[in-house]
Short mmCIF file of C-alpha atoms and ligand atoms in Angstrom, two decimals:
data_model
loop_
_atom_site.label_atom_id
_atom_site.label_comp_id
_atom_site.label_asym_id
_atom_site.label_seq_id
_atom_site.Cartn_x
_atom_site.Cartn_y
_atom_site.Cartn_z
CA UNK A 178 86.08 98.24 70.00
CA UNK A 179 89.54 98.82 71.27
CA UNK A 180 92.34 96.89 72.81
CA UNK A 181 94.18 98.37 75.79
CA UNK A 182 97.74 97.38 76.60
CA UNK A 183 99.50 97.05 79.95
CA UNK A 184 103.28 97.21 79.88
CA UNK A 185 105.89 97.23 82.63
CA UNK A 186 107.80 100.51 82.54
CA UNK A 187 110.92 99.30 84.35
CA UNK A 188 112.72 95.95 84.64
CA UNK A 189 109.65 93.82 85.28
CA UNK A 190 107.97 92.96 88.57
CA UNK A 191 106.22 96.32 88.69
CA UNK A 192 102.90 94.81 89.74
CA UNK A 193 101.25 94.32 86.35
CA UNK A 194 99.44 91.23 87.63
CA UNK A 195 97.50 93.25 90.19
CA UNK A 196 96.42 95.83 87.60
CA UNK A 197 95.38 93.16 85.09
CA UNK A 198 93.41 91.45 87.85
CA UNK A 199 91.84 94.78 88.82
CA UNK A 200 90.77 95.65 85.28
CA UNK A 201 90.12 92.19 83.82
CA UNK A 202 86.38 92.08 84.50
CA UNK A 203 85.90 95.01 82.07
CA UNK A 204 87.34 92.94 79.22
CA UNK A 205 86.16 89.92 77.26
CA UNK A 206 89.70 88.70 76.72
CA UNK A 207 93.12 89.10 78.34
CA UNK A 208 96.09 88.26 76.14
CA UNK A 209 99.78 87.53 76.81
CA UNK A 210 101.84 88.58 73.81
CA UNK A 211 105.49 87.92 74.64
CA UNK A 212 107.84 85.93 76.83
CA UNK A 213 107.11 82.68 78.58
CA UNK A 214 107.39 81.30 82.07
CA UNK A 215 110.28 83.64 82.83
CA UNK A 216 107.44 85.91 83.95
CA UNK A 217 105.66 85.56 87.25
CA UNK A 218 102.65 87.36 88.62
CA UNK A 219 101.41 87.02 92.15
CA UNK A 220 97.73 87.84 92.43
CA UNK A 221 96.02 88.08 95.79
CA UNK A 222 92.24 88.30 95.77
CA UNK A 223 89.13 86.88 97.45
CA UNK A 224 89.91 83.45 95.99
CA UNK A 225 93.38 83.24 97.52
CA UNK A 226 96.97 83.84 96.42
CA UNK A 227 97.97 82.72 92.92
CA UNK A 228 101.36 82.59 91.27
CA UNK A 229 100.94 82.59 87.51
CA UNK A 230 103.74 82.33 84.98
CA UNK A 231 102.12 81.77 81.61
CA UNK A 232 98.37 81.99 82.00
CA UNK A 233 97.04 85.57 82.08
CA UNK A 234 95.65 86.52 85.49
CA UNK A 235 92.28 87.13 83.79
CA UNK A 236 91.74 83.40 84.33
CA UNK A 237 90.61 84.24 87.87
CA UNK A 238 87.55 86.05 86.46
CA UNK A 239 84.43 84.42 85.06
CA UNK A 240 83.59 85.31 81.48
CA UNK A 241 87.14 86.33 80.53
CA UNK A 242 88.85 84.44 77.73
CA UNK A 243 92.58 84.15 78.37
CA UNK A 244 94.77 83.99 75.32
CA UNK A 245 98.45 83.08 75.01
CA UNK A 246 99.46 84.84 71.80
CA UNK A 247 101.79 83.87 68.98
CA UNK A 248 104.64 86.00 70.39
CA UNK A 249 104.97 83.78 73.45
CA UNK A 250 107.17 80.76 74.03
CA UNK A 251 105.50 77.94 75.92
CA UNK A 252 106.94 75.18 78.04
CA UNK A 253 104.06 72.67 77.77
CA UNK A 254 105.00 70.93 81.01
CA UNK A 255 104.81 74.19 82.93
CA UNK A 256 101.54 75.16 81.26
CA UNK A 257 99.96 71.81 82.13
CA UNK A 258 101.17 72.17 85.73
CA UNK A 259 99.69 75.67 85.94
CA UNK A 260 96.34 74.49 84.56
CA UNK A 261 96.24 71.57 87.01
CA UNK A 262 97.06 73.85 89.94
CA UNK A 263 94.35 76.33 89.05
CA UNK A 264 91.82 73.51 88.73
CA UNK A 265 92.89 72.11 92.09
CA UNK A 266 92.10 75.55 93.60
CA UNK A 267 88.62 75.41 92.13
CA UNK A 268 89.28 77.70 89.12
CA UNK A 269 87.58 76.58 85.92
CA UNK A 270 90.01 76.16 83.02
CA UNK A 271 88.54 74.96 79.74
CA UNK A 272 89.21 75.30 76.03
CA UNK A 273 86.69 78.20 76.13
CA UNK A 274 88.51 80.35 78.68
CA UNK A 275 92.11 79.39 77.86
CA UNK A 276 93.14 79.63 74.24
CA UNK A 277 96.66 79.15 72.92
CA UNK A 278 98.03 80.38 69.59
CA UNK A 279 98.99 77.68 67.13
CA UNK A 280 101.96 79.93 66.23
CA UNK A 281 103.41 80.25 69.75
CA UNK A 282 106.74 78.45 69.98
CA UNK A 283 107.47 75.47 72.18
CA UNK A 284 110.22 75.47 74.81
CA UNK A 285 111.83 72.04 74.74
CA UNK A 286 114.10 70.47 77.39
CA UNK A 287 117.11 71.14 75.15
CA UNK A 288 116.37 74.89 75.31
CA UNK A 289 116.54 74.80 79.09
CA UNK A 290 119.84 72.91 78.98
CA UNK A 291 121.24 75.38 76.47
CA UNK A 292 120.15 78.35 78.59
CA UNK A 293 122.25 77.10 81.48
CA UNK A 294 125.22 76.15 79.25
CA UNK A 295 125.20 79.61 77.67
CA UNK A 296 125.11 81.30 81.06
CA UNK A 297 128.06 79.23 82.24
CA UNK A 298 130.01 80.07 79.09
CA UNK A 299 129.38 83.80 79.59
CA UNK A 300 131.29 83.71 82.90
CA UNK A 301 131.48 87.21 84.38
CA UNK A 302 129.31 88.54 81.57
CA UNK A 303 126.39 86.29 82.42
CA UNK A 304 122.93 87.81 82.00
CA UNK A 305 121.37 86.19 85.04
CA UNK A 306 118.55 84.61 83.02
CA UNK A 307 115.68 82.85 84.70
CA UNK A 308 117.03 79.56 83.30
CA UNK A 309 113.70 78.69 81.70
CA UNK A 310 115.03 78.22 78.16
CA UNK A 311 113.56 81.48 76.89
CA UNK A 312 116.56 82.74 74.88
CA UNK A 313 117.32 79.42 73.13
CA UNK A 314 113.62 78.93 72.26
CA UNK A 315 113.52 82.35 70.60
CA UNK A 316 116.86 81.55 68.91
CA UNK A 317 115.23 78.53 67.27
CA UNK A 318 112.24 80.64 66.29
CA UNK A 319 114.39 83.25 64.57
CA UNK A 320 116.61 80.57 63.01
CA UNK A 321 113.39 79.08 61.60
CA UNK A 322 114.04 75.77 63.23
CA UNK A 323 111.55 75.94 66.11
CA UNK A 324 108.41 73.91 66.83
CA UNK A 325 105.11 75.68 67.19
CA UNK A 326 102.09 74.77 69.29
CA UNK A 327 100.25 73.91 66.06
CA UNK A 328 102.51 70.88 65.73
CA UNK A 329 101.86 69.61 69.25
CA UNK A 330 100.24 66.44 67.83
CA UNK A 331 103.83 65.14 67.58
CA UNK A 332 103.81 64.86 71.41
CA UNK A 333 100.91 62.65 72.47
CA UNK A 334 100.95 63.58 76.16
CA UNK A 335 100.93 67.33 75.49
CA UNK A 336 98.41 67.01 72.67
CA UNK A 337 96.00 65.22 74.98
CA UNK A 338 96.14 67.95 77.62
CA UNK A 339 96.59 71.06 75.49
CA UNK A 340 95.36 70.18 71.98
CA UNK A 341 91.80 71.45 72.47
CA UNK A 342 93.09 74.88 73.60
CA UNK A 343 95.12 75.54 70.45
CA UNK A 344 93.76 77.65 67.60
CA UNK A 345 94.40 80.78 65.50
CA UNK A 346 94.25 83.40 68.23
CA UNK A 347 94.74 86.19 65.70
CA UNK A 348 91.38 85.34 64.09
CA UNK A 349 89.74 84.94 67.49
CA UNK A 350 90.96 88.38 68.55
CA UNK A 351 89.90 89.96 65.28
CA UNK A 352 86.40 88.53 65.71
CA UNK A 353 86.16 89.78 69.28
CA UNK A 354 87.23 93.30 68.33
CA UNK A 355 84.98 93.34 65.28
CA UNK A 356 82.09 92.38 67.55
CA UNK A 357 82.73 95.36 69.82
CA UNK A 358 84.32 93.39 72.62
CA UNK A 359 87.09 94.91 74.75
CA UNK A 360 90.46 93.21 74.85
CA UNK A 361 93.35 93.71 77.29
CA UNK A 362 96.90 92.89 76.20
CA UNK A 363 99.08 91.96 79.16
CA UNK A 364 102.80 92.61 78.84
CA UNK A 365 105.41 90.49 80.55
CA UNK A 366 108.82 91.58 81.88
CA UNK A 367 109.37 95.32 81.41
CA UNK A 368 110.30 97.85 78.75
CA UNK A 369 113.92 98.02 79.93
CA UNK A 370 114.27 94.26 79.30
CA UNK A 371 113.09 94.56 75.68
CA UNK A 372 115.45 92.86 73.22
CA UNK A 373 115.67 96.01 71.04
CA UNK A 374 114.95 98.88 73.41
CA UNK A 375 116.27 97.57 76.72
CA UNK A 376 119.76 97.48 78.24
CA UNK A 377 121.15 95.00 75.68
CA UNK A 378 122.64 92.44 76.16
CA UNK A 379 121.16 92.31 79.68
CA UNK A 380 117.65 91.85 78.37
CA UNK A 381 115.17 89.11 77.64
CA UNK A 382 114.83 87.67 74.14
CA UNK A 383 111.51 89.18 73.08
CA UNK A 384 109.91 92.57 72.47
CA UNK A 385 108.21 93.34 75.76
CA UNK A 386 107.21 96.82 74.51
CA UNK A 387 104.26 98.01 72.42
CA UNK A 388 105.64 96.67 69.12
CA UNK A 389 105.61 93.19 70.62
CA UNK A 390 101.95 93.67 71.56
CA UNK A 391 101.16 93.92 67.85
CA UNK A 392 103.49 91.31 66.39
CA UNK A 393 102.79 88.99 69.31
CA UNK A 394 99.03 89.00 68.65
CA UNK A 395 98.52 89.94 65.00
CA UNK A 396 96.54 93.07 65.92
CA UNK A 397 97.14 96.40 64.16
CA UNK A 398 97.98 99.88 65.53
CA UNK A 399 94.42 101.20 65.05
CA UNK A 400 93.15 98.50 67.45
CA UNK A 401 94.98 100.10 70.37
CA UNK A 402 93.28 102.65 72.64
CA UNK A 403 95.18 103.02 75.93
CA UNK A 404 98.77 102.00 76.52
CA UNK A 405 99.17 101.91 80.27
CA UNK A 406 102.63 101.89 81.82
CA UNK A 407 103.12 100.23 85.18
CA UNK A 408 105.90 101.60 87.41
CA UNK A 409 106.90 100.89 90.96
CA UNK A 410 107.28 103.95 93.24
CA UNK A 411 110.95 102.90 93.40
CA UNK A 412 112.84 100.44 91.17
CA UNK A 413 114.04 96.84 91.21
CA UNK A 414 115.98 94.64 88.85
CA UNK A 415 116.63 90.88 88.87
CA UNK A 416 119.67 89.46 87.18
CA UNK A 417 122.71 91.30 85.91
CA UNK A 418 123.01 94.53 83.95
CA UNK A 419 123.15 98.29 84.52
CA UNK A 420 120.95 99.77 87.22
CA UNK A 421 122.04 103.40 87.66
CA UNK A 422 119.79 104.17 90.66
CA UNK A 423 120.68 100.98 92.55
CA UNK A 424 121.07 101.32 96.33
CA UNK A 425 124.01 99.45 97.86
CA UNK A 426 122.86 96.27 99.55
CA UNK A 427 124.54 97.33 102.80
CA UNK A 428 122.38 100.49 102.98
CA UNK A 429 119.43 100.01 105.36
CA UNK A 430 117.08 101.52 102.76
CA UNK A 431 117.86 98.62 100.39
CA UNK A 432 116.93 96.21 103.18
CA UNK A 433 113.73 98.17 103.85
CA UNK A 434 112.66 97.97 100.17
CA UNK A 435 113.63 94.31 99.87
CA UNK A 436 111.77 93.23 102.98
CA UNK A 437 108.77 95.54 103.01
CA UNK A 438 108.35 95.18 99.24
CA UNK A 439 108.82 91.38 99.34
CA UNK A 440 111.28 91.84 96.52
CA UNK A 441 112.00 88.21 95.76
CA UNK A 442 111.39 86.80 92.27
CA UNK A 443 108.09 84.96 91.76
CA UNK A 444 109.77 82.67 89.25
CA UNK A 445 113.23 82.08 90.67
CA UNK A 446 112.96 83.27 94.28
CA UNK A 447 116.04 85.43 93.71
CA UNK A 448 116.51 88.61 95.75
CA UNK A 449 115.79 91.60 93.55
CA UNK A 450 118.27 94.45 93.43
CA UNK A 451 116.57 97.57 94.83
CA UNK A 452 116.98 101.22 93.95
CA UNK A 453 115.33 104.61 93.58
CA UNK A 454 112.94 105.67 90.84
CA UNK A 455 114.92 106.63 87.73
CA UNK A 456 113.33 109.44 85.71
CA UNK A 457 115.50 109.07 82.59
CA UNK A 458 114.83 105.37 82.20
CA UNK A 459 111.11 105.93 82.85
CA UNK A 460 111.09 108.60 80.13
CA UNK A 461 112.76 106.12 77.79
CA UNK A 462 109.95 103.64 78.47
CA UNK A 463 107.33 106.30 77.92
CA UNK A 464 108.93 107.29 74.62
CA UNK A 465 109.24 103.68 73.46
CA UNK A 466 105.67 102.71 74.34
CA UNK A 467 103.72 105.97 74.08
CA UNK A 468 102.09 105.45 77.46
CA UNK A 469 99.06 107.74 77.81
CA UNK A 470 98.41 106.59 81.38
CA UNK A 471 100.59 105.25 84.12
CA UNK A 472 100.12 103.44 87.41
CA UNK A 473 102.46 103.94 90.37
CA UNK A 474 102.64 100.75 92.40
CA UNK A 475 103.72 99.92 95.94
CA UNK A 476 103.66 103.48 97.24
CA UNK A 477 103.13 102.07 100.74
CA UNK A 478 106.54 100.37 100.60
CA UNK A 479 108.11 103.83 100.88
CA UNK A 480 106.29 104.52 104.20
CA UNK A 481 108.79 105.20 106.97
CA UNK A 482 111.79 106.02 104.75
CA UNK A 483 113.25 109.27 106.04
CA UNK A 484 114.50 110.63 102.77
CA UNK A 485 113.39 109.55 99.31
CA UNK A 486 115.72 110.02 96.35
CA UNK A 487 114.98 110.01 92.65
CA UNK A 488 117.65 109.71 90.00
CA UNK A 489 117.00 112.44 87.45
CA UNK A 490 119.68 112.43 84.76
CA UNK A 491 123.02 112.95 86.49
CA UNK A 492 121.55 114.32 89.75
CA UNK A 493 119.54 112.97 92.64
CA UNK A 494 116.42 114.89 93.68
CA UNK A 495 115.65 114.43 97.35
CA UNK A 496 112.28 114.46 99.11
CA UNK A 497 111.33 114.19 102.75
CA UNK A 498 109.57 110.87 103.35
CA UNK A 499 106.49 110.30 105.48
CA UNK A 500 105.92 108.38 108.69
CA UNK A 501 102.19 107.89 108.28
CA UNK A 502 101.00 104.60 106.80
CA UNK A 503 99.62 104.77 103.28
CA UNK A 504 98.76 101.06 103.33
CA UNK A 505 95.32 100.44 101.88
CA UNK A 506 94.50 104.14 101.25
CA UNK A 507 91.79 104.44 98.57
CA UNK A 508 91.45 108.23 98.17
CA UNK A 509 94.31 110.44 97.10
CA UNK A 510 93.12 113.15 99.51
CA UNK A 511 93.97 110.80 102.41
CA UNK A 512 97.62 110.53 101.41
CA UNK A 513 100.24 112.29 103.57
CA UNK A 514 101.32 115.65 102.09
CA UNK A 515 104.85 114.37 101.42
CA UNK A 516 103.48 111.40 99.46
CA UNK A 517 101.28 113.75 97.43
CA UNK A 518 104.32 115.92 96.71
CA UNK A 519 106.31 112.90 95.58
CA UNK A 520 103.55 111.82 93.16
CA UNK A 521 103.15 115.40 91.83
CA UNK A 522 106.87 115.52 91.16
CA UNK A 523 106.75 112.22 89.21
CA UNK A 524 103.78 113.44 87.18
CA UNK A 525 105.49 116.76 86.41
CA UNK A 526 108.77 115.13 85.38
CA UNK A 527 107.23 112.29 83.35
CA UNK A 528 104.52 114.43 81.74
CA UNK A 529 102.00 111.57 81.86
CA UNK A 530 98.81 111.25 83.87
CA UNK A 531 99.06 109.01 86.91
CA UNK A 532 95.74 107.16 86.75
CA UNK A 533 96.27 104.56 89.43
CA UNK A 534 98.28 104.50 92.66
CA UNK A 535 98.57 101.17 94.43
CA UNK A 536 98.82 101.11 98.23
CA UNK A 537 98.77 97.36 98.90
CA UNK A 538 98.60 94.00 97.18
CA UNK A 539 94.82 93.56 97.23
CA UNK A 540 92.39 94.73 94.56
CA UNK A 541 90.75 97.40 96.68
CA UNK A 542 94.01 98.84 98.05
CA UNK A 543 94.07 101.16 95.09
CA UNK A 544 93.60 104.86 94.40
CA UNK A 545 91.93 105.55 91.11
CA UNK A 546 92.73 109.08 90.01
CA UNK A 547 90.92 109.56 86.69
P1 IMP B 737 115.44 85.39 80.45
O1 IMP B 737 114.19 86.11 80.02
O2 IMP B 737 115.18 84.22 81.35
O3 IMP B 737 116.33 85.05 79.29
O4 IMP B 737 116.29 86.42 81.36
C1 IMP B 737 116.88 87.60 80.84
C2 IMP B 737 116.85 88.73 81.85
O5 IMP B 737 115.51 89.16 82.05
C3 IMP B 737 117.36 88.34 83.24
O6 IMP B 737 117.99 89.48 83.81
C4 IMP B 737 116.10 88.03 84.01
O7 IMP B 737 116.26 88.20 85.41
C5 IMP B 737 115.16 89.06 83.42
N1 IMP B 737 113.74 88.66 83.47
C6 IMP B 737 113.10 87.80 82.67
N2 IMP B 737 111.81 87.71 82.99
C7 IMP B 737 111.62 88.57 84.01
C8 IMP B 737 110.47 88.96 84.76
O8 IMP B 737 109.33 88.52 84.53
N3 IMP B 737 110.68 89.89 85.74
C9 IMP B 737 111.89 90.43 85.98
N4 IMP B 737 112.99 90.10 85.30
C10 IMP B 737 112.85 89.19 84.32
#
């Protein structure tokens, strides 16, 4: 049976966590394949509000095995904290439903120190990293001088808490797929932050795109069925780097998106830069990942904006906005005409089916189009 992949189509924070949470019950396993606790998902469901950085949001579902794949970098302290917090909220976390690759690399305190030293040294050219030691941990991995989770026995405290979760996740995944189980691979960050295909050097240090889903798990191309791209109905970026459709902070529309969209980082609390949807960069993501489906998130955040712009190459296309609330709408036929027109335009320009439109943070505030 197949594996499906969810990947952020922009600069991260598109709302992947909600979609993984929405779909997770259809899968036996949900797998993170790249990055570390630079990521942050907020999931709001019947059980409460959860902020997850490393553990896939599938953990909130019974009968889903959550896997942290070999492509990830893990700060053991953060992982232990996350496990403890979930348990304190009544979520069961055991070595059966949380499995960690023995080949995932360990983020050590020195990586975190180096991250901040490097940022200081970059001066005006700083990347605006999350400061979690991600880059230096991957540097050690590539320099072949890193420590992997398989060697955690060298750290008694971490071994005691995490040791029973560590195994060969590649074999586990192979077994699941060979036994006709469905697997969901959960991307972190977004395609435009990919180390190879993003806006280098203002990127993260891993492959957040489809290639990383394979190398970061040990699966093969024929395992993959759907590659689902997650896009916001507008765009945001945290940290430095080019953002062609950025709206000036002094413009009231930027304030609207920031406040109505709660555009503050889950990991660092930083204000996100806000802008319009950018067709060219979305097409780049689609080309790089081969998305056959996409989800448009946070449509409701655009409610009440008089005029919506989209950057399309060198020009801006302009659409009349809508005053009606789209919050919580579940059927596309209930959307205001102007919202329908906006979605039709995106579909026509991007040439990919829009399968899901999200109209609020909760699971059921979703329009399923297929
Ligand atoms: P690093 O991954 O901490 O090295 O940060 C590199 C760049 O990626 C910075 O611009 C970060 O703000 C950005 N970044 C890393 N993780 C995320 C994420 O999960 N969402 C959004 N931006 C991220």
